[in-house]
XYZ file of C-alpha atoms in Angstrom:
223
model
C 0.000 0.000 0.000
C 1.504 3.333 -1.093
C -0.286 6.650 -0.767
C 2.062 8.576 -3.030
C -0.547 9.987 -5.425
C -1.835 13.504 -4.733
C -5.363 12.133 -5.131
C -5.106 10.269 -1.821
C -3.562 13.181 0.029
C -6.159 15.619 -1.327
C -9.032 13.300 -0.424
C -7.648 12.841 3.069
C -7.456 16.606 3.596
C -11.240 16.595 3.180
C -11.900 13.504 5.312
C -14.214 13.485 8.319
C -12.806 13.309 11.847
C -14.050 9.713 12.139
C -12.080 8.655 9.055
C -8.993 10.521 10.282
C -9.108 8.705 13.637
C -9.660 5.336 11.973
C -6.663 5.794 9.664
C -4.504 6.910 12.610
C -5.532 3.855 14.641
C -4.657 1.516 11.771
C -1.277 3.224 11.386
C -0.514 2.851 15.095
C -1.661 -0.750 15.339
C 0.062 -2.224 12.289
C 3.386 -4.005 12.735
C 4.348 -3.416 9.112
C 6.453 -0.260 9.162
C 6.090 0.231 5.403
C 2.300 0.344 5.803
C 2.629 2.665 8.792
C 4.913 4.996 6.844
C 2.488 5.119 3.938
C -0.498 5.864 6.158
C 1.441 8.521 8.064
C 2.232 10.263 4.776
C -1.450 11.238 4.640
C -0.831 13.427 7.702
C 2.348 14.981 6.310
C 1.798 16.946 3.126
C -0.052 20.154 2.328
C -2.252 20.139 -0.759
C -3.592 22.824 -3.093
C -7.370 22.521 -3.202
C -9.342 25.099 -5.165
C -6.307 27.407 -5.445
C -5.919 27.333 -1.669
C -3.097 25.638 0.258
C -4.680 23.271 2.743
C -2.919 21.472 5.594
C -3.584 17.783 6.244
C -5.583 16.792 9.337
C -3.598 16.858 12.577
C -2.654 13.431 13.871
C -5.289 12.745 16.542
C -3.130 10.694 18.932
C 0.116 12.688 19.242
C 1.234 11.185 22.575
C 1.264 7.669 21.144
C 3.216 8.761 18.071
C 5.698 10.672 20.228
C 6.257 7.500 22.273
C 6.970 5.545 19.074
C 9.437 8.200 17.881
C 11.196 8.249 21.260
C 11.516 4.466 21.201
C 12.914 4.451 17.665
C 15.499 7.068 18.593
C 16.711 4.783 21.379
C 18.016 2.286 18.814
C 18.661 4.324 15.696
C 21.167 1.831 14.326
C 18.384 -0.742 14.096
C 15.776 1.598 12.650
C 15.122 2.352 9.042
C 15.855 6.074 8.574
C 13.016 6.688 6.102
C 10.529 5.161 8.545
C 11.728 7.514 11.286
C 11.497 10.416 8.840
C 7.856 9.503 8.126
C 7.047 9.751 11.848
C 8.914 13.018 12.354
C 7.279 14.663 9.337
C 3.908 14.141 11.041
C 5.138 15.385 14.418
C 6.523 18.496 12.729
C 2.930 19.483 11.961
C 1.904 19.316 15.618
C 2.173 21.567 18.645
C 2.395 19.527 21.829
C 4.297 20.032 25.122
C 5.774 16.512 24.959
C 7.634 17.493 21.801
C 9.998 19.748 23.748
C 12.099 16.839 25.013
C 11.949 14.968 21.719
C 12.999 18.064 19.782
C 15.964 18.624 22.080
C 17.016 15.032 21.571
C 16.782 15.365 17.799
C 18.837 18.568 17.769
C 21.612 16.634 19.515
C 21.335 13.506 17.364
C 24.294 12.299 15.246
C 24.627 14.444 12.097
C 24.557 11.497 9.686
C 20.949 10.685 10.570
C 19.756 14.097 9.311
C 17.130 14.435 12.043
C 18.367 17.721 13.515
C 16.173 19.870 11.274
C 13.070 18.237 12.720
C 14.269 19.154 16.193
C 14.551 22.813 15.245
C 11.106 22.810 13.662
C 9.723 21.347 16.887
C 11.409 24.140 18.835
C 9.792 26.731 16.572
C 6.364 25.126 16.935
C 6.610 24.758 20.702
C 8.941 27.604 21.721
C 9.022 28.788 25.317
C 11.361 31.179 27.110
C 13.286 28.120 28.349
C 14.559 27.646 24.780
C 15.985 31.151 24.509
C 19.592 30.370 25.509
C 19.818 27.395 23.158
C 18.435 29.454 20.294
C 20.827 32.345 20.923
C 23.794 29.952 21.085
C 22.873 28.355 17.760
C 22.329 31.671 16.011
C 25.503 33.332 17.288
C 27.998 30.464 17.153
C 26.793 29.175 13.777
C 26.511 32.547 12.023
C 30.075 32.680 10.746
C 29.215 31.248 7.327
C 25.741 32.540 6.518
C 26.456 33.203 2.859
C 27.387 29.570 2.222
C 24.270 28.175 3.841
C 25.229 26.933 7.300
C 22.526 24.333 8.027
C 22.306 24.734 11.800
C 22.093 28.506 11.553
C 19.254 28.441 9.049
C 17.392 25.750 10.988
C 17.604 27.883 14.137
C 16.646 31.039 12.224
C 13.656 29.252 10.695
C 12.586 28.115 14.162
C 12.749 31.671 15.514
C 10.830 33.169 12.596
C 8.171 30.469 12.862
C 7.768 31.101 16.585
C 7.614 34.837 15.944
C 4.882 34.398 13.339
C 2.650 32.757 15.931
C 3.463 35.398 18.551
C 5.650 33.405 20.945
C 7.131 35.365 23.854
C 10.775 35.622 24.895
C 12.369 35.389 21.445
C 15.783 37.026 20.833
C 14.441 39.069 17.922
C 17.039 41.740 18.588
C 19.526 39.499 16.742
C 17.677 39.701 13.422
C 19.024 43.059 12.164
C 22.600 41.806 12.469
C 21.900 38.969 9.997
C 20.209 41.101 7.359
C 23.230 42.203 5.313
C 24.584 38.676 4.875
C 21.335 37.005 3.797
C 21.969 35.591 0.303
C 18.361 34.705 -0.535
C 15.330 36.912 -1.039
C 12.988 34.621 0.873
C 15.053 34.880 4.077
C 15.362 38.658 3.787
C 11.618 38.905 3.228
C 10.816 36.780 6.287
C 13.181 38.798 8.459
C 11.669 42.052 7.161
C 8.141 40.819 7.858
C 8.966 39.926 11.457
C 10.867 43.155 12.108
C 7.883 45.119 10.821
C 5.397 43.001 12.769
C 7.189 43.762 16.029
C 8.022 47.361 15.078
C 11.738 46.601 15.351
C 13.000 47.513 11.871
C 15.974 49.911 12.041
C 15.929 52.916 9.736
C 18.923 51.696 7.717
C 17.240 48.367 6.928
C 13.985 50.115 6.076
C 15.885 52.277 3.579
C 17.621 49.247 2.101
C 14.269 47.519 1.694
C 13.025 50.399 -0.439
C 15.674 49.549 -3.062
C 15.853 45.777 -2.588
C 16.004 43.607 -5.714
C 12.870 41.796 -4.524
C 9.614 43.539 -5.407
C 7.894 41.846 -2.458
C 10.405 43.313 -0.014
C 10.054 46.755 -1.574
C 6.271 46.485 -1.187
C 6.601 45.694 2.528
C 7.966 49.121 3.417
C 5.715 51.237 1.221
């Protein structure tokens, strides 16, 4: 069973809560990890329906899925990486207090498993003031090579911008202006500009630079 066609994902986005719960129960109860991965994919991907981007239904039993992820991380050498990815993609769509510990564990996982990005997304989705020092450390110690795409820096920056978009408290937003000049991509500059404007923290020099930015969207922001 493989739910790789957009038809299945689109249909599932429109499913009733009863169907969503039934599919989740089947995914949790099967011992076939390939079937579980395929069913979990229904909870993972956004779909365009009627020219509107629609998120998939939230997984209705997050605690049970978090327990499975935690168990798999305890014996990563024995786990199939793609199966673990399928679980973490679903958890990345969820806000839940139990994800704080799991996210921290992922951010400190061995680099070759490529799970650290999930940990940063979980921090952004579930940010509290307790995460402030870790976020500052990642942004300041990993910011020496912004132009060449330092992965940890951008993961941490994405987490902060995501948390800022939902209005989380205690974020070190005062760091954002210092990263502006080195941002090599329009989409990052635009996100930073949006957050600085949202919190009324945009310095005059950056506002002036935005007026003449190569990106029309950024120029529009400061009109």
